[in-house]
PDB file of C-alpha atoms in Angstrom:
ATOM      1  CA  MET A   1      32.191 -27.251  17.831  1.00  0.00           C
ATOM      2  CA  ASN A   2      28.632 -28.586  17.874  1.00  0.00           C
ATOM      3  CA  LYS A   3      27.996 -26.890  21.186  1.00  0.00           C
ATOM      4  CA  ILE A   4      29.083 -23.548  19.716  1.00  0.00           C
ATOM      5  CA  LEU A   5      26.790 -24.014  16.711  1.00  0.00           C
ATOM      6  CA  ILE A   6      23.849 -24.962  18.949  1.00  0.00           C
ATOM      7  CA  GLY A   7      24.597 -21.983  21.152  1.00  0.00           C
ATOM      8  CA  GLU A   8      24.617 -19.634  18.163  1.00  0.00           C
ATOM      9  CA  LYS A   9      21.361 -21.114  16.895  1.00  0.00           C
ATOM     10  CA  LEU A  10      19.741 -20.630  20.301  1.00  0.00           C
ATOM     11  CA  ASN A  11      21.003 -17.035  20.413  1.00  0.00           C
ATOM     12  CA  THR A  12      19.510 -16.356  16.973  1.00  0.00           C
ATOM     13  CA  GLN A  13      16.205 -17.938  18.017  1.00  0.00           C
ATOM     14  CA  THR A  14      16.109 -15.896  21.218  1.00  0.00           C
ATOM     15  CA  PHE A  15      16.905 -12.748  19.262  1.00  0.00           C
ATOM     16  CA  SER A  16      14.144 -13.530  16.738  1.00  0.00           C
ATOM     17  CA  MET A  17      11.635 -14.022  19.542  1.00  0.00           C
ATOM     18  CA  ASN A  18      12.736 -10.775  21.193  1.00  0.00           C
ATOM     19  CA  LEU A  19      12.556  -8.971  17.864  1.00  0.00           C
ATOM     20  CA  GLU A  20       9.065 -10.328  17.218  1.00  0.00           C
ATOM     21  CA  SER A  21       7.860  -9.152  20.603  1.00  0.00           C
ATOM     22  CA  GLU A  22       9.533  -5.752  20.059  1.00  0.00           C
ATOM     23  CA  LEU A  23       7.897  -5.408  16.643  1.00  0.00           C
ATOM     24  CA  SER A  24       4.468  -6.334  17.984  1.00  0.00           C
ATOM     25  CA  GLN A  25       4.863  -3.801  20.797  1.00  0.00           C
ATOM     26  CA  ARG A  26       6.070  -0.941  18.606  1.00  0.00           C
ATOM     27  CA  LEU A  27       4.132  -1.415  15.384  1.00  0.00           C
ATOM     28  CA  ARG A  28       0.553  -0.710  16.308  1.00  0.00           C
ATOM     29  CA  PRO A  29      -2.318   0.572  14.187  1.00  0.00           C
ATOM     30  CA  ILE A  30      -2.639   4.325  14.413  1.00  0.00           C
ATOM     31  CA  GLN A  31      -5.818   6.323  14.020  1.00  0.00           C
ATOM     32  CA  PRO A  32      -5.909   8.786  11.124  1.00  0.00           C
ATOM     33  CA  ARG A  33      -7.432  12.240  11.725  1.00  0.00           C
ATOM     34  CA  SER A  34     -11.220  11.948  11.706  1.00  0.00           C
ATOM     35  CA  GLU A  35     -11.531  15.214   9.687  1.00  0.00           C
ATOM     36  CA  PHE A  36      -9.381  13.666   6.977  1.00  0.00           C
ATOM     37  CA  ILE A  37     -11.472  10.473   6.912  1.00  0.00           C
ATOM     38  CA  HIS A  38     -14.768  12.366   6.693  1.00  0.00           C
ATOM     39  CA  GLN A  39     -13.526  14.906   4.173  1.00  0.00           C
ATOM     40  CA  LEU A  40     -12.215  12.222   1.836  1.00  0.00           C
ATOM     41  CA  GLN A  41     -15.407  10.188   2.194  1.00  0.00           C
ATOM     42  CA  SER A  42     -17.465  13.241   1.357  1.00  0.00           C
ATOM     43  CA  ASN A  43     -15.279  13.985  -1.701  1.00  0.00           C
ATOM     44  CA  LEU A  44     -15.634  10.434  -2.946  1.00  0.00           C
ATOM     45  CA  THR A  45     -19.340   9.896  -2.363  1.00  0.00           C
ATOM     46  CA  ASN A  46     -20.274  13.292  -3.806  1.00  0.00           C
ATOM     47  CA  ALA A  47     -17.947  12.976  -6.774  1.00  0.00           C
ATOM     48  CA  LYS A  48     -19.520  12.915 -10.191  1.00  0.00           C
ATOM     49  CA  ARG A  49     -18.294  10.208 -12.456  1.00  0.00           C
ATOM     50  CA  ILE A  50     -16.938  11.443 -15.736  1.00  0.00           C
ATOM     51  CA  HIS A  51     -17.331   9.126 -18.678  1.00  0.00           C
ATOM     52  CA  VAL A  52     -15.058   9.962 -21.554  1.00  0.00           C
ATOM     53  CA  GLU A  53     -16.603   8.983 -24.869  1.00  0.00           C
ATOM     54  CA  GLU A  54     -14.110   7.153 -26.955  1.00  0.00           C
ATOM     55  CA  ARG A  55     -13.722   7.921 -30.641  1.00  0.00           C
ATOM     56  CA  ASN A  56     -15.359   5.499 -33.021  1.00  0.00           C
ATOM     57  CA  TYR A  57     -12.466   4.760 -35.330  1.00  0.00           C
ATOM     58  CA  GLY A  58     -14.412   2.053 -37.209  1.00  0.00           C
ATOM     59  CA  LEU A  59     -17.127   4.474 -38.300  1.00  0.00           C
ATOM     60  CA  ALA A  60     -14.534   7.046 -39.381  1.00  0.00           C
ATOM     61  CA  LEU A  61     -12.727   4.439 -41.465  1.00  0.00           C
ATOM     62  CA  VAL A  62     -15.951   3.321 -43.171  1.00  0.00           C
ATOM     63  CA  SER A  63     -16.905   6.967 -43.968  1.00  0.00           C
ATOM     64  CA  ILE A  64     -13.486   7.700 -45.490  1.00  0.00           C
ATOM     65  CA  SER A  65     -13.551   4.480 -47.512  1.00  0.00           C
ATOM     66  CA  VAL A  66     -17.039   5.206 -48.850  1.00  0.00           C
ATOM     67  CA  GLY A  67     -15.981   8.792 -49.732  1.00  0.00           C
ATOM     68  CA  LEU A  68     -12.878   7.555 -51.573  1.00  0.00           C
ATOM     69  CA  PHE A  69     -14.858   4.913 -53.408  1.00  0.00           C
ATOM     70  CA  PHE A  70     -17.489   7.364 -54.645  1.00  0.00           C
ATOM     71  CA  GLY A  71     -14.782   9.939 -55.530  1.00  0.00           C
ATOM     72  CA  ALA A  72     -12.926   7.364 -57.589  1.00  0.00           C
ATOM     73  CA  LEU A  73     -16.207   6.204 -59.192  1.00  0.00           C
ATOM     74  CA  SER A  74     -17.112   9.810 -60.111  1.00  0.00           C
ATOM     75  CA  LEU A  75     -13.664  10.382 -61.662  1.00  0.00           C
ATOM     76  CA  TRP A  76     -13.930   7.181 -63.672  1.00  0.00           C
ATOM     77  CA  PHE A  77     -17.467   8.128 -64.772  1.00  0.00           C
ATOM     78  CA  LEU A  78     -16.404  11.633 -65.880  1.00  0.00           C
ATOM     79  CA  ARG A  79     -13.376  10.333 -67.825  1.00  0.00           C
ATOM     80  CA  ARG A  80     -15.361   7.587 -69.469  1.00  0.00           C
ATOM     81  CA  PHE A  81     -18.403   9.499 -70.615  1.00  0.00           C
ATOM     82  CA  ILE A  82     -17.454  13.205 -70.846  1.00  0.00           C
TER      83      ILE A  82
ATOM     84  CA  MET B   1     -16.165 -15.235   3.579  1.00  0.00           C
ATOM     85  CA  THR B   2     -19.217 -13.115   4.423  1.00  0.00           C
ATOM     86  CA  GLU B   3     -17.059 -10.055   4.012  1.00  0.00           C
ATOM     87  CA  LEU B   4     -15.980 -11.306   0.586  1.00  0.00           C
ATOM     88  CA  ILE B   5     -19.603 -11.755  -0.538  1.00  0.00           C
ATOM     89  CA  GLU B   6     -20.564  -8.374   0.815  1.00  0.00           C
ATOM     90  CA  ASP B   7     -17.564  -6.778  -0.841  1.00  0.00           C
ATOM     91  CA  ALA B   8     -18.473  -8.367  -4.168  1.00  0.00           C
ATOM     92  CA  GLU B   9     -22.005  -6.994  -3.961  1.00  0.00           C
ATOM     93  CA  LEU B  10     -20.793  -3.544  -2.971  1.00  0.00           C
ATOM     94  CA  ILE B  11     -18.218  -3.531  -5.767  1.00  0.00           C
ATOM     95  CA  LYS B  12     -20.897  -4.492  -8.291  1.00  0.00           C
ATOM     96  CA  ARG B  13     -23.147  -1.658  -7.116  1.00  0.00           C
ATOM     97  CA  ALA B  14     -20.259   0.815  -7.011  1.00  0.00           C
ATOM     98  CA  ALA B  15     -19.279  -0.144 -10.559  1.00  0.00           C
ATOM     99  CA  GLU B  16     -22.856   0.622 -11.618  1.00  0.00           C
ATOM    100  CA  GLY B  17     -22.458   4.121 -10.226  1.00  0.00           C
ATOM    101  CA  ASP B  18     -23.698   3.763  -6.650  1.00  0.00           C
ATOM    102  CA  ASN B  19     -21.386   6.091  -4.732  1.00  0.00           C
ATOM    103  CA  ASP B  20     -22.820   5.094  -1.358  1.00  0.00           C
ATOM    104  CA  SER B  21     -21.691   1.497  -1.905  1.00  0.00           C
ATOM    105  CA  PHE B  22     -18.220   2.758  -2.619  1.00  0.00           C
ATOM    106  CA  GLY B  23     -18.514   4.786   0.594  1.00  0.00           C
ATOM    107  CA  VAL B  24     -19.111   1.578   2.565  1.00  0.00           C
ATOM    108  CA  LEU B  25     -16.038  -0.038   0.988  1.00  0.00           C
ATOM    109  CA  TYR B  26     -14.066   3.094   1.783  1.00  0.00           C
ATOM    110  CA  GLU B  27     -15.154   3.046   5.421  1.00  0.00           C
ATOM    111  CA  ARG B  28     -14.182  -0.616   5.624  1.00  0.00           C
ATOM    112  CA  TYR B  29     -10.639  -0.258   4.312  1.00  0.00           C
ATOM    113  CA  VAL B  30      -9.448   3.326   4.686  1.00  0.00           C
ATOM    114  CA  ARG B  31      -7.770   2.870   8.067  1.00  0.00           C
ATOM    115  CA  ARG B  32      -5.863  -0.217   6.959  1.00  0.00           C
ATOM    116  CA  ILE B  33      -4.584   1.494   3.822  1.00  0.00           C
ATOM    117  CA  TYR B  34      -3.703   4.625   5.801  1.00  0.00           C
ATOM    118  CA  ASN B  35      -1.704   2.577   8.322  1.00  0.00           C
ATOM    119  CA  TYR B  36       0.115   0.724   5.573  1.00  0.00           C
ATOM    120  CA  ILE B  37       1.125   3.971   3.861  1.00  0.00           C
ATOM    121  CA  TYR B  38       1.970   5.679   7.128  1.00  0.00           C
ATOM    122  CA  TYR B  39       4.416   2.954   8.141  1.00  0.00           C
ATOM    123  CA  ARG B  40       5.926   2.904   4.640  1.00  0.00           C
ATOM    124  CA  THR B  41       6.461   6.667   4.433  1.00  0.00           C
ATOM    125  CA  GLY B  42       6.759   7.640   8.118  1.00  0.00           C
ATOM    126  CA  ASN B  43       4.905  10.858   7.459  1.00  0.00           C
ATOM    127  CA  MET B  44       1.289  11.688   8.316  1.00  0.00           C
ATOM    128  CA  ASN B  45       0.828  14.305   5.592  1.00  0.00           C
ATOM    129  CA  GLU B  46       2.127  11.971   2.923  1.00  0.00           C
ATOM    130  CA  ALA B  47       0.006   9.150   4.359  1.00  0.00           C
ATOM    131  CA  GLU B  48      -3.118  11.303   3.993  1.00  0.00           C
ATOM    132  CA  ASP B  49      -2.201  12.443   0.499  1.00  0.00           C
ATOM    133  CA  LEU B  50      -1.377   8.952  -0.759  1.00  0.00           C
ATOM    134  CA  THR B  51      -4.406   7.372   0.948  1.00  0.00           C
ATOM    135  CA  ALA B  52      -6.630   9.903  -0.827  1.00  0.00           C
ATOM    136  CA  ARG B  53      -4.948   9.020  -4.120  1.00  0.00           C
ATOM    137  CA  VAL B  54      -5.467   5.290  -3.540  1.00  0.00           C
ATOM    138  CA  PHE B  55      -9.197   5.757  -3.035  1.00  0.00           C
ATOM    139  CA  HIS B  56      -9.609   8.251  -5.879  1.00  0.00           C
ATOM    140  CA  ARG B  57      -7.846   5.827  -8.198  1.00  0.00           C
ATOM    141  CA  SER B  58      -9.899   2.843  -7.043  1.00  0.00           C
ATOM    142  CA  PHE B  59     -13.074   4.936  -7.383  1.00  0.00           C
ATOM    143  CA  ARG B  60     -12.218   5.832 -10.988  1.00  0.00           C
ATOM    144  CA  HIS B  61     -11.254   2.293 -11.949  1.00  0.00           C
ATOM    145  CA  ILE B  62     -13.710   0.193  -9.940  1.00  0.00           C
ATOM    146  CA  GLN B  63     -15.273  -1.085 -13.198  1.00  0.00           C
ATOM    147  CA  LYS B  64     -11.902  -2.620 -14.042  1.00  0.00           C
ATOM    148  CA  TYR B  65     -11.649  -4.552 -10.766  1.00  0.00           C
ATOM    149  CA  ASP B  66     -11.733  -8.211 -11.645  1.00  0.00           C
ATOM    150  CA  ASP B  67     -12.537 -10.530  -8.743  1.00  0.00           C
ATOM    151  CA  ARG B  68     -10.629 -13.746  -9.335  1.00  0.00           C
ATOM    152  CA  GLY B  69     -10.669 -14.924  -5.755  1.00  0.00           C
ATOM    153  CA  VAL B  70      -8.423 -12.003  -4.824  1.00  0.00           C
ATOM    154  CA  PRO B  71     -10.023  -9.822  -2.154  1.00  0.00           C
ATOM    155  CA  PHE B  72     -10.755  -6.153  -2.752  1.00  0.00           C
ATOM    156  CA  SER B  73      -8.277  -5.263   0.005  1.00  0.00           C
ATOM    157  CA  ALA B  74      -5.484  -6.939  -2.017  1.00  0.00           C
ATOM    158  CA  TRP B  75      -6.343  -4.679  -4.960  1.00  0.00           C
ATOM    159  CA  LEU B  76      -6.217  -1.609  -2.700  1.00  0.00           C
ATOM    160  CA  TYR B  77      -2.899  -2.689  -1.171  1.00  0.00           C
ATOM    161  CA  ARG B  78      -1.508  -3.182  -4.674  1.00  0.00           C
ATOM    162  CA  ILE B  79      -2.511   0.372  -5.640  1.00  0.00           C
ATOM    163  CA  ALA B  80      -1.036   1.689  -2.370  1.00  0.00           C
ATOM    164  CA  HIS B  81       2.167  -0.287  -2.929  1.00  0.00           C
ATOM    165  CA  ASN B  82       2.576   1.200  -6.436  1.00  0.00           C
ATOM    166  CA  LEU B  83       1.865   4.741  -5.264  1.00  0.00           C
ATOM    167  CA  VAL B  84       4.368   4.457  -2.411  1.00  0.00           C
ATOM    168  CA  ALA B  85       6.966   3.112  -4.856  1.00  0.00           C
ATOM    169  CA  ASN B  86       6.319   6.097  -7.156  1.00  0.00           C
ATOM    170  CA  TRP B  87       6.542   8.423  -4.165  1.00  0.00           C
ATOM    171  CA  TYR B  88       9.976   7.080  -3.223  1.00  0.00           C
ATOM    172  CA  ARG B  89      11.168   7.220  -6.814  1.00  0.00           C
ATOM    173  CA  ASP B  90       9.916  10.768  -7.432  1.00  0.00           C
ATOM    174  CA  ARG B  91      11.310  12.261  -4.262  1.00  0.00           C
ATOM    175  CA  SER B  92      14.459  10.163  -3.935  1.00  0.00           C
ATOM    176  CA  ARG B  93      13.863   9.704  -0.254  1.00  0.00           C
ATOM    177  CA  LYS B  94      14.374   6.003  -0.168  1.00  0.00           C
ATOM    178  CA  LYS B  95      17.469   6.021   2.014  1.00  0.00           C
ATOM    179  CA  GLU B  96      16.471   8.436   4.711  1.00  0.00           C
ATOM    180  CA  VAL B  97      12.941   9.262   5.788  1.00  0.00           C
ATOM    181  CA  ILE B  98      12.568  11.567   8.748  1.00  0.00           C
ATOM    182  CA  LEU B  99       9.746  10.724  11.088  1.00  0.00           C
ATOM    183  CA  GLU B 100       7.734  13.877  11.568  1.00  0.00           C
ATOM    184  CA  GLU B 101       5.479  12.344  14.107  1.00  0.00           C
ATOM    185  CA  ASN B 102       6.436   9.874  16.740  1.00  0.00           C
ATOM    186  CA  ILE B 103       4.660   6.588  16.883  1.00  0.00           C
ATOM    187  CA  PRO B 104       2.105   7.004  19.678  1.00  0.00           C
ATOM    188  CA  SER B 105       3.089   5.404  22.922  1.00  0.00           C
ATOM    189  CA  LYS B 106       0.870   2.893  24.691  1.00  0.00           C
ATOM    190  CA  PHE B 107       1.724   4.560  27.958  1.00  0.00           C
ATOM    191  CA  HIS B 108       0.572   8.136  27.987  1.00  0.00           C
ATOM    192  CA  TYR B 109       2.065   8.916  31.367  1.00  0.00           C
ATOM    193  CA  ASP B 110       5.679   7.985  30.656  1.00  0.00           C
ATOM    194  CA  PHE B 111       8.372  10.073  32.303  1.00  0.00           C
ATOM    195  CA  PRO B 112      10.015  12.348  29.702  1.00  0.00           C
ATOM    196  CA  GLU B 113      13.338  10.450  29.827  1.00  0.00           C
ATOM    197  CA  LYS B 114      11.573   7.133  29.380  1.00  0.00           C
ATOM    198  CA  ALA B 115       9.419   8.520  26.576  1.00  0.00           C
ATOM    199  CA  LEU B 116      12.508   9.900  24.833  1.00  0.00           C
ATOM    200  CA  GLU B 117      14.280   6.578  25.168  1.00  0.00           C
ATOM    201  CA  LYS B 118      11.223   4.784  23.809  1.00  0.00           C
ATOM    202  CA  ASN B 119      11.021   7.158  20.844  1.00  0.00           C
ATOM    203  CA  GLN B 120      14.692   6.625  20.070  1.00  0.00           C
ATOM    204  CA  GLU B 121      14.164   2.870  20.143  1.00  0.00           C
ATOM    205  CA  ASN B 122      11.122   3.264  17.877  1.00  0.00           C
ATOM    206  CA  GLU B 123      13.119   5.355  15.432  1.00  0.00           C
ATOM    207  CA  ARG B 124      15.955   2.851  15.416  1.00  0.00           C
ATOM    208  CA  LEU B 125      13.593   0.004  14.622  1.00  0.00           C
ATOM    209  CA  LEU B 126      11.662   1.954  11.980  1.00  0.00           C
ATOM    210  CA  LYS B 127      14.907   3.113  10.406  1.00  0.00           C
ATOM    211  CA  ALA B 128      16.000  -0.532  10.158  1.00  0.00           C
ATOM    212  CA  LEU B 129      12.650  -1.498   8.650  1.00  0.00           C
ATOM    213  CA  ARG B 130      12.798   1.221   6.004  1.00  0.00           C
ATOM    214  CA  ARG B 131      16.168  -0.016   4.833  1.00  0.00           C
ATOM    215  CA  LEU B 132      14.555  -3.284   3.803  1.00  0.00           C
ATOM    216  CA  PRO B 133      13.254  -3.964   0.293  1.00  0.00           C
ATOM    217  CA  ALA B 134       9.635  -2.852  -0.261  1.00  0.00           C
ATOM    218  CA  GLU B 135       8.107  -6.333  -0.166  1.00  0.00           C
ATOM    219  CA  ARG B 136       9.761  -7.118   3.182  1.00  0.00           C
ATOM    220  CA  GLN B 137       8.485  -3.863   4.642  1.00  0.00           C
ATOM    221  CA  GLN B 138       5.038  -4.773   3.364  1.00  0.00           C
ATOM    222  CA  LEU B 139       5.239  -8.193   5.015  1.00  0.00           C
ATOM    223  CA  ILE B 140       6.223  -6.743   8.404  1.00  0.00           C
ATOM    224  CA  ILE B 141       3.491  -4.082   8.269  1.00  0.00           C
ATOM    225  CA  LEU B 142       0.781  -6.567   7.294  1.00  0.00           C
ATOM    226  CA  LYS B 143       1.902  -8.989   9.996  1.00  0.00           C
ATOM    227  CA  PHE B 144       2.398  -6.624  12.922  1.00  0.00           C
ATOM    228  CA  VAL B 145       0.276  -3.567  12.191  1.00  0.00           C
ATOM    229  CA  GLU B 146      -2.639  -5.371  10.527  1.00  0.00           C
ATOM    230  CA  GLY B 147      -2.209  -8.584  12.512  1.00  0.00           C
ATOM    231  CA  MET B 148      -2.680 -10.765   9.425  1.00  0.00           C
ATOM    232  CA  SER B 149      -1.841 -14.450   9.207  1.00  0.00           C
ATOM    233  CA  ASN B 150       0.707 -15.799   6.716  1.00  0.00           C
ATOM    234  CA  ALA B 151      -2.155 -17.143   4.573  1.00  0.00           C
ATOM    235  CA  GLU B 152      -3.851 -13.715   4.408  1.00  0.00           C
ATOM    236  CA  ILE B 153      -0.546 -12.008   3.622  1.00  0.00           C
ATOM    237  CA  GLY B 154       0.047 -14.600   0.909  1.00  0.00           C
ATOM    238  CA  ILE B 155      -3.209 -13.643  -0.822  1.00  0.00           C
ATOM    239  CA  ILE B 156      -2.283  -9.967  -0.802  1.00  0.00           C
ATOM    240  CA  MET B 157       1.307 -10.482  -1.870  1.00  0.00           C
ATOM    241  CA  ARG B 158       0.375 -13.186  -4.398  1.00  0.00           C
ATOM    242  CA  ARG B 159       2.558 -15.843  -2.811  1.00  0.00           C
ATOM    243  CA  SER B 160       1.975 -19.167  -1.104  1.00  0.00           C
ATOM    244  CA  GLU B 161       1.694 -19.410   2.663  1.00  0.00           C
ATOM    245  CA  GLY B 162       4.981 -21.347   2.754  1.00  0.00           C
ATOM    246  CA  ALA B 163       6.759 -18.684   0.724  1.00  0.00           C
ATOM    247  CA  ILE B 164       5.528 -16.013   3.130  1.00  0.00           C
ATOM    248  CA  LYS B 165       6.712 -18.031   6.126  1.00  0.00           C
ATOM    249  CA  SER B 166      10.148 -18.401   4.606  1.00  0.00           C
ATOM    250  CA  LEU B 167      10.285 -14.717   3.592  1.00  0.00           C
ATOM    251  CA  TYR B 168       9.231 -13.770   7.113  1.00  0.00           C
ATOM    252  CA  HIS B 169      12.173 -15.581   8.701  1.00  0.00           C
ATOM    253  CA  ARG B 170      14.602 -14.052   6.221  1.00  0.00           C
ATOM    254  CA  THR B 171      13.078 -10.642   6.925  1.00  0.00           C
ATOM    255  CA  LEU B 172      13.542 -10.997  10.687  1.00  0.00           C
ATOM    256  CA  GLU B 173      17.173 -11.880  10.069  1.00  0.00           C
ATOM    257  CA  ALA B 174      17.548  -8.848   7.790  1.00  0.00           C
ATOM    258  CA  VAL B 175      15.989  -6.579  10.435  1.00  0.00           C
ATOM    259  CA  ARG B 176      18.423  -7.936  13.012  1.00  0.00           C
ATOM    260  CA  LYS B 177      21.371  -7.163  10.742  1.00  0.00           C
ATOM    261  CA  GLU B 178      20.099  -3.661   9.988  1.00  0.00           C
ATOM    262  CA  VAL B 179      19.588  -2.943  13.703  1.00  0.00           C
ATOM    263  CA  GLU B 180      23.159  -4.075  14.355  1.00  0.00           C
ATOM    264  CA  LYS B 181      24.456  -1.857  11.525  1.00  0.00           C
ATOM    265  CA  ILE B 182      22.610   1.130  12.975  1.00  0.00           C
ATOM    266  CA  ASP B 183      24.022   0.384  16.429  1.00  0.00           C
ATOM    267  CA  HIS B 184      27.555   0.215  14.977  1.00  0.00           C
ATOM    268  CA  GLN B 185      27.045   3.481  13.094  1.00  0.00           C
ATOM    269  CA  GLU B 186      25.761   5.231  16.189  1.00  0.00           C
ATOM    270  CA  LEU B 187      28.387   3.810  18.540  1.00  0.00           C
ATOM    271  CA  PRO B 188      31.229   6.265  17.688  1.00  0.00           C
ATOM    272  CA  LYS B 189      28.875   9.218  18.328  1.00  0.00           C
ATOM    273  CA  LYS B 190      28.279   8.095  21.929  1.00  0.00           C
TER     274      LYS B 190
END
């Protein structure tokens, strides 16, 4: 029984080693097209960076609050004195 | 280590708007990213398209790159990994990817029969690889195509060296099973 298990283990190990050598033989770095590499590099290095200005929500909130405050103050003033 | 320091300096300059510094980073990593995508998709056109997207995205977001001991290449691989995942999801090609181009042979003067046999063996192996989960494919590509050590792969995949070693053995076993399945499927045809 033990001999069978050892035999199976050895077979698996041998297969793993064979698989590793097969993978290292077949999976090799490939060279991309040089036109592609140069074209992409040119696109990137000549690209203009676009900065999107974000809205200033704080300032908008302050402006609206001030407007509402003075509107309410004016209404109160008109009702009180006119 | 020198490469890390140089990368950090280049990234800083690129984030400040120096396109030439980004160009140096591009030149340093484009082939590795291309190879990774090529082996994940099995298609040269898609590899070019997705590689371009990886670098356009990294160019736009270089200010957001946060170096916490993780190399720039790991950031690029992460972007590539996400784009490939989106590509599979969008096109529903996960199960079957046809190789448009054959993997180049080391021996350019093979006899046609031998070359054909070699290509069939390549296809069988690549087919088995593409049936694996994404992270196992990534591990095999980084190990065999990029020639990285378990420690280097661990940094990119955000795992310990021991975890990579263990995953590697499980992956080899999974490849073996997939190759056997393919052989069984193809047997009745012969």
